[in-house]
Amino acid sequence: AQRVTQPEKLLSVFKGAPVELKCNYSYSGSPELFWYVQYSRQRLQLLLRHISRESIKGFTADLNKGETSFHLKKPFAQEEDSAMYYCALQHFTGGGNKLTFGTGTQLKVEL
Amino acid sequence: DAGITQSPRHKVTETGTPVTLRCHQTENHRYMYWYRQDPGHGLRLIHYSYGVKDTDKGEVSDGYSVSRSKTEDFLLTLESATSSQTSVYFCAISASGADNYGYTFGSGTRLTVV
């Protein structure tokens, strides 16, 4: 069965400090991983897809199959980065693709 | 806009009453999903649909039913609401069964069962 683990419920950093939000996954197939962000009381928005290897809002994430990790990183935290971040694993079943989410990490950037 | 709307945005209901939440999309996407969001649990899949009248259960489907009579609408029904169903409910849509573009989410429905 697939599983996504985000070990930190809350991560507090100072503005300008580096950020790393941890995500580990368990999946027998070839993983397709995503990061979603949810700003206060807003809808979830797609932040990153591992397949595209893009950088959005200064965030990057590298898939490490050996460590089964997909950590989200940013070199210098901004106040507007404060939000809830979810790591998600896409898996395909007979009924189509599904996303399994981690429990989320609340990032708080302090001045 | 995102092409997906949920209604109502907020609802307070009494234990034991039926409740229906609506998700409406204008993207003509085949796949639609209902998730609930709870602190400490993240988002958990309730039900999903892979076409008109084609639905299946997710990991937390007990106490919920769904219907999809047309492409654009996906309804979630709590047959007899309980306090444990107090949550924020999100609908999501996806274009195809195996794409890598992720989901588009609605704004959520905050449901309180008293």
mmCIF file of C-alpha atoms in Angstrom:
data_model
loop_
_atom_site.group_PDB
_atom_site.id
_atom_site.type_symbol
_atom_site.label_atom_id
_atom_site.label_comp_id
_atom_site.label_asym_id
_atom_site.label_seq_id
_atom_site.Cartn_x
_atom_site.Cartn_y
_atom_site.Cartn_z
ATOM 1 C CA ALA A 1 0.000 0.000 0.000
ATOM 2 C CA GLN A 2 1.143 3.535 -0.658
ATOM 3 C CA ARG A 3 1.976 5.908 2.137
ATOM 4 C CA VAL A 4 3.280 9.446 2.497
ATOM 5 C CA THR A 5 4.974 10.601 5.685
ATOM 6 C CA GLN A 6 5.611 14.196 6.680
ATOM 7 C CA PRO A 7 7.287 13.941 10.078
ATOM 8 C CA GLU A 8 6.973 17.577 11.100
ATOM 9 C CA LYS A 9 3.604 19.083 11.982
ATOM 10 C CA LEU A 10 5.114 22.520 12.413
ATOM 11 C CA LEU A 11 8.321 24.054 11.133
ATOM 12 C CA SER A 12 9.280 27.500 12.309
ATOM 13 C CA VAL A 13 12.131 29.407 10.653
ATOM 14 C CA PHE A 14 13.321 32.986 10.526
ATOM 15 C CA LYS A 15 13.017 35.088 7.423
ATOM 16 C CA GLY A 16 16.049 34.577 5.201
ATOM 17 C CA ALA A 17 16.885 31.171 6.677
ATOM 18 C CA PRO A 18 16.883 27.990 4.569
ATOM 19 C CA VAL A 19 13.812 25.805 4.586
ATOM 20 C CA GLU A 20 13.519 22.051 4.212
ATOM 21 C CA LEU A 21 10.164 20.316 4.495
ATOM 22 C CA LYS A 22 10.566 16.575 4.708
ATOM 23 C CA CYS A 23 8.548 14.002 2.798
ATOM 24 C CA ASN A 24 9.080 10.266 2.632
ATOM 25 C CA TYR A 25 6.980 7.840 0.683
ATOM 26 C CA SER A 26 6.301 4.141 0.446
ATOM 27 C CA TYR A 27 5.149 2.785 -2.894
ATOM 28 C CA SER A 28 5.907 -0.364 -4.839
ATOM 29 C CA GLY A 29 5.545 1.234 -8.257
ATOM 30 C CA SER A 30 7.239 4.159 -9.965
ATOM 31 C CA PRO A 31 6.345 7.200 -7.871
ATOM 32 C CA GLU A 32 4.807 10.400 -9.153
ATOM 33 C CA LEU A 33 5.143 13.025 -6.443
ATOM 34 C CA PHE A 34 3.771 16.476 -5.880
ATOM 35 C CA TRP A 35 3.890 19.297 -3.390
ATOM 36 C CA TYR A 36 0.737 21.273 -2.704
ATOM 37 C CA VAL A 37 0.484 24.492 -0.712
ATOM 38 C CA GLN A 38 -2.491 25.884 1.155
ATOM 39 C CA TYR A 39 -2.420 29.481 2.303
ATOM 40 C CA SER A 40 -4.630 30.441 5.192
ATOM 41 C CA ARG A 41 -8.208 29.299 4.513
ATOM 42 C CA GLN A 42 -7.650 29.008 0.774
ATOM 43 C CA ARG A 43 -7.837 26.124 -1.638
ATOM 44 C CA LEU A 44 -4.910 23.814 -2.169
ATOM 45 C CA GLN A 45 -2.666 24.812 -5.020
ATOM 46 C CA LEU A 46 -0.171 22.724 -6.888
ATOM 47 C CA LEU A 47 3.338 23.927 -6.070
ATOM 48 C CA LEU A 48 5.651 21.399 -7.680
ATOM 49 C CA ARG A 49 5.611 18.229 -9.739
ATOM 50 C CA HIS A 50 8.698 16.092 -9.574
ATOM 51 C CA ILE A 51 8.336 15.080 -13.213
ATOM 52 C CA SER A 52 8.853 18.648 -14.403
ATOM 53 C CA ARG A 53 11.880 19.432 -12.202
ATOM 54 C CA GLU A 54 10.749 23.034 -12.030
ATOM 55 C CA SER A 55 11.311 25.727 -9.446
ATOM 56 C CA ILE A 56 8.278 27.621 -8.251
ATOM 57 C CA LYS A 57 8.493 30.600 -5.906
ATOM 58 C CA GLY A 58 12.091 29.588 -5.224
ATOM 59 C CA PHE A 59 11.129 26.098 -4.037
ATOM 60 C CA THR A 60 12.685 22.943 -5.429
ATOM 61 C CA ALA A 61 12.261 19.276 -4.665
ATOM 62 C CA ASP A 62 14.342 16.339 -5.796
ATOM 63 C CA LEU A 63 13.112 12.799 -5.897
ATOM 64 C CA ASN A 64 15.544 10.440 -4.180
ATOM 65 C CA LYS A 65 14.423 6.910 -4.921
ATOM 66 C CA GLY A 66 17.166 5.381 -2.788
ATOM 67 C CA GLU A 67 15.951 7.218 0.300
ATOM 68 C CA THR A 68 12.319 7.275 -0.897
ATOM 69 C CA SER A 69 12.215 10.988 -0.216
ATOM 70 C CA PHE A 70 10.933 14.108 -1.915
ATOM 71 C CA HIS A 71 11.962 16.936 0.380
ATOM 72 C CA LEU A 72 10.946 20.509 -0.411
ATOM 73 C CA LYS A 73 13.663 23.123 -0.148
ATOM 74 C CA LYS A 74 14.101 26.848 -0.395
ATOM 75 C CA PRO A 75 17.365 28.671 0.275
ATOM 76 C CA PHE A 76 15.877 31.822 1.801
ATOM 77 C CA ALA A 77 12.476 31.830 3.493
ATOM 78 C CA GLN A 78 10.076 34.711 2.876
ATOM 79 C CA GLU A 79 7.246 35.801 5.112
ATOM 80 C CA GLU A 80 4.728 34.964 2.377
ATOM 81 C CA ASP A 81 5.887 31.346 2.430
ATOM 82 C CA SER A 82 3.989 30.803 5.668
ATOM 83 C CA ALA A 83 1.394 28.168 4.796
ATOM 84 C CA MET A 84 0.486 24.502 5.079
ATOM 85 C CA TYR A 85 2.434 22.238 2.764
ATOM 86 C CA TYR A 86 1.310 18.790 1.674
ATOM 87 C CA CYS A 87 3.331 16.153 -0.057
ATOM 88 C CA ALA A 88 1.296 13.828 -2.270
ATOM 89 C CA LEU A 89 1.877 10.588 -4.114
ATOM 90 C CA GLN A 90 -0.034 9.774 -7.276
ATOM 91 C CA HIS A 91 -0.854 6.130 -7.901
ATOM 92 C CA PHE A 92 -2.922 4.534 -10.593
ATOM 93 C CA THR A 93 -5.684 2.024 -9.974
ATOM 94 C CA GLY A 94 -8.343 0.542 -12.208
ATOM 95 C CA GLY A 95 -10.517 3.588 -11.655
ATOM 96 C CA GLY A 96 -7.895 6.131 -12.557
ATOM 97 C CA ASN A 97 -5.255 8.047 -10.696
ATOM 98 C CA LYS A 98 -5.512 8.913 -7.036
ATOM 99 C CA LEU A 99 -3.504 11.153 -4.789
ATOM 100 C CA THR A 100 -2.484 10.045 -1.320
ATOM 101 C CA PHE A 101 -1.504 12.963 0.878
ATOM 102 C CA GLY A 102 0.767 13.273 3.847
ATOM 103 C CA THR A 103 -0.515 14.856 7.033
ATOM 104 C CA GLY A 104 0.991 18.215 6.144
ATOM 105 C CA THR A 105 3.590 20.547 7.613
ATOM 106 C CA GLN A 106 2.703 24.039 8.765
ATOM 107 C CA LEU A 107 5.531 26.391 7.837
ATOM 108 C CA LYS A 108 5.793 29.541 9.874
ATOM 109 C CA VAL A 109 8.277 32.177 8.801
ATOM 110 C CA GLU A 110 9.113 34.598 11.563
ATOM 111 C CA LEU A 111 10.516 38.062 11.149
ATOM 112 C CA ASP B 1 -10.929 31.188 -12.148
ATOM 113 C CA ALA B 2 -10.082 27.578 -11.338
ATOM 114 C CA GLY B 3 -13.213 26.197 -13.058
ATOM 115 C CA ILE B 4 -14.410 24.347 -10.003
ATOM 116 C CA THR B 5 -16.892 25.567 -7.419
ATOM 117 C CA GLN B 6 -18.236 24.026 -4.249
ATOM 118 C CA SER B 7 -21.486 24.788 -2.502
ATOM 119 C CA PRO B 8 -22.302 25.622 0.140
ATOM 120 C CA ARG B 9 -19.126 27.230 1.487
ATOM 121 C CA HIS B 10 -20.244 26.822 5.077
ATOM 122 C CA LYS B 11 -22.927 24.708 6.681
ATOM 123 C CA VAL B 12 -24.029 23.912 10.190
ATOM 124 C CA THR B 13 -26.323 20.952 10.570
ATOM 125 C CA GLU B 14 -27.729 18.802 13.332
ATOM 126 C CA THR B 15 -26.742 15.248 14.091
ATOM 127 C CA GLY B 16 -28.857 12.769 12.204
ATOM 128 C CA THR B 17 -29.869 15.036 9.343
ATOM 129 C CA PRO B 18 -28.940 14.357 5.722
ATOM 130 C CA VAL B 19 -26.546 16.767 4.043
ATOM 131 C CA THR B 20 -25.543 17.113 0.397
ATOM 132 C CA LEU B 21 -22.493 18.971 -0.799
ATOM 133 C CA ARG B 22 -22.108 19.933 -4.427
ATOM 134 C CA CYS B 23 -19.063 20.172 -6.626
ATOM 135 C CA HIS B 24 -19.448 21.783 -10.034
ATOM 136 C CA GLN B 25 -16.778 22.001 -12.725
ATOM 137 C CA THR B 26 -16.613 23.778 -16.042
ATOM 138 C CA GLU B 27 -13.437 22.056 -17.295
ATOM 139 C CA ASN B 28 -15.108 18.932 -18.698
ATOM 140 C CA HIS B 29 -12.639 16.819 -16.713
ATOM 141 C CA ARG B 30 -13.397 13.141 -16.433
ATOM 142 C CA TYR B 31 -12.162 12.577 -12.877
ATOM 143 C CA MET B 32 -13.613 14.108 -9.749
ATOM 144 C CA TYR B 33 -12.752 13.492 -6.112
ATOM 145 C CA TRP B 34 -14.023 14.256 -2.646
ATOM 146 C CA TYR B 35 -11.539 14.654 0.200
ATOM 147 C CA ARG B 36 -11.939 15.619 3.809
ATOM 148 C CA GLN B 37 -9.299 17.651 5.601
ATOM 149 C CA ASP B 38 -8.735 17.201 9.311
ATOM 150 C CA PRO B 39 -5.893 18.346 11.576
ATOM 151 C CA GLY B 40 -3.338 15.606 12.021
ATOM 152 C CA HIS B 41 -4.788 13.570 9.173
ATOM 153 C CA GLY B 42 -4.135 15.749 6.164
ATOM 154 C CA LEU B 43 -6.458 15.054 3.264
ATOM 155 C CA ARG B 44 -8.171 11.717 2.992
ATOM 156 C CA LEU B 45 -10.052 10.444 -0.023
ATOM 157 C CA ILE B 46 -13.744 9.771 0.530
ATOM 158 C CA HIS B 47 -15.018 8.843 -2.926
ATOM 159 C CA TYR B 48 -14.033 9.507 -6.473
ATOM 160 C CA SER B 49 -15.543 9.327 -9.928
ATOM 161 C CA TYR B 50 -13.927 8.321 -13.199
ATOM 162 C CA GLY B 51 -16.902 9.108 -15.380
ATOM 163 C CA VAL B 52 -20.624 9.720 -15.386
ATOM 164 C CA LYS B 53 -22.237 7.177 -13.079
ATOM 165 C CA ASP B 54 -18.823 5.592 -12.418
ATOM 166 C CA THR B 55 -17.763 6.021 -8.811
ATOM 167 C CA ASP B 56 -15.663 4.167 -6.303
ATOM 168 C CA LYS B 57 -14.786 4.315 -2.633
ATOM 169 C CA GLY B 58 -11.779 5.950 -1.083
ATOM 170 C CA GLU B 59 -10.166 5.245 2.269
ATOM 171 C CA VAL B 60 -12.823 6.920 4.469
ATOM 172 C CA SER B 61 -16.082 6.232 2.645
ATOM 173 C CA ASP B 62 -18.213 4.947 5.546
ATOM 174 C CA GLY B 63 -21.208 7.204 6.125
ATOM 175 C CA TYR B 64 -20.886 8.901 2.727
ATOM 176 C CA SER B 65 -22.399 8.320 -0.678
ATOM 177 C CA VAL B 66 -21.852 10.065 -3.989
ATOM 178 C CA SER B 67 -23.576 10.536 -7.288
ATOM 179 C CA ARG B 68 -22.511 11.796 -10.672
ATOM 180 C CA SER B 69 -25.332 12.026 -13.175
ATOM 181 C CA LYS B 70 -23.500 14.443 -15.472
ATOM 182 C CA THR B 71 -19.895 15.321 -16.143
ATOM 183 C CA GLU B 72 -19.939 18.670 -14.414
ATOM 184 C CA ASP B 73 -21.521 17.738 -11.081
ATOM 185 C CA PHE B 74 -20.337 15.453 -8.300
ATOM 186 C CA LEU B 75 -22.499 15.289 -5.196
ATOM 187 C CA LEU B 76 -21.428 14.087 -1.774
ATOM 188 C CA THR B 77 -24.183 13.026 0.628
ATOM 189 C CA LEU B 78 -23.954 12.386 4.325
ATOM 190 C CA GLU B 79 -26.973 10.180 4.857
ATOM 191 C CA SER B 80 -27.188 10.868 8.593
ATOM 192 C CA ALA B 81 -24.617 13.382 9.757
ATOM 193 C CA THR B 82 -22.523 12.646 12.846
ATOM 194 C CA SER B 83 -20.186 14.879 14.816
ATOM 195 C CA SER B 84 -17.199 12.923 13.501
ATOM 196 C CA GLN B 85 -18.063 14.239 10.043
ATOM 197 C CA THR B 86 -17.369 17.808 11.095
ATOM 198 C CA SER B 87 -14.605 18.695 8.696
ATOM 199 C CA VAL B 88 -13.570 20.727 5.697
ATOM 200 C CA TYR B 89 -14.515 18.993 2.479
ATOM 201 C CA PHE B 90 -12.598 19.575 -0.720
ATOM 202 C CA CYS B 91 -13.551 18.581 -4.210
ATOM 203 C CA ALA B 92 -10.865 18.106 -6.856
ATOM 204 C CA ILE B 93 -10.794 17.468 -10.582
ATOM 205 C CA SER B 94 -8.302 15.851 -12.905
ATOM 206 C CA ALA B 95 -8.185 15.721 -16.667
ATOM 207 C CA SER B 96 -7.139 12.122 -17.233
ATOM 208 C CA GLY B 97 -6.347 8.916 -15.463
ATOM 209 C CA ALA B 98 -2.584 9.045 -15.597
ATOM 210 C CA ASP B 99 -1.461 12.587 -16.171
ATOM 211 C CA ASN B 100 1.212 14.320 -14.173
ATOM 212 C CA TYR B 101 -0.445 17.675 -13.778
ATOM 213 C CA GLY B 102 -1.960 17.049 -10.391
ATOM 214 C CA TYR B 103 -5.405 18.053 -9.322
ATOM 215 C CA THR B 104 -7.297 21.321 -9.257
ATOM 216 C CA PHE B 105 -9.068 21.862 -5.971
ATOM 217 C CA GLY B 106 -12.201 23.701 -5.042
ATOM 218 C CA SER B 107 -12.349 26.248 -2.235
ATOM 219 C CA GLY B 108 -13.792 23.795 0.244
ATOM 220 C CA THR B 109 -16.961 23.425 2.302
ATOM 221 C CA ARG B 110 -16.684 23.847 6.036
ATOM 222 C CA LEU B 111 -19.239 21.534 7.623
ATOM 223 C CA THR B 112 -20.096 21.578 11.295
ATOM 224 C CA VAL B 113 -22.339 18.883 12.763
ATOM 225 C CA VAL B 114 -23.797 19.840 16.136
#
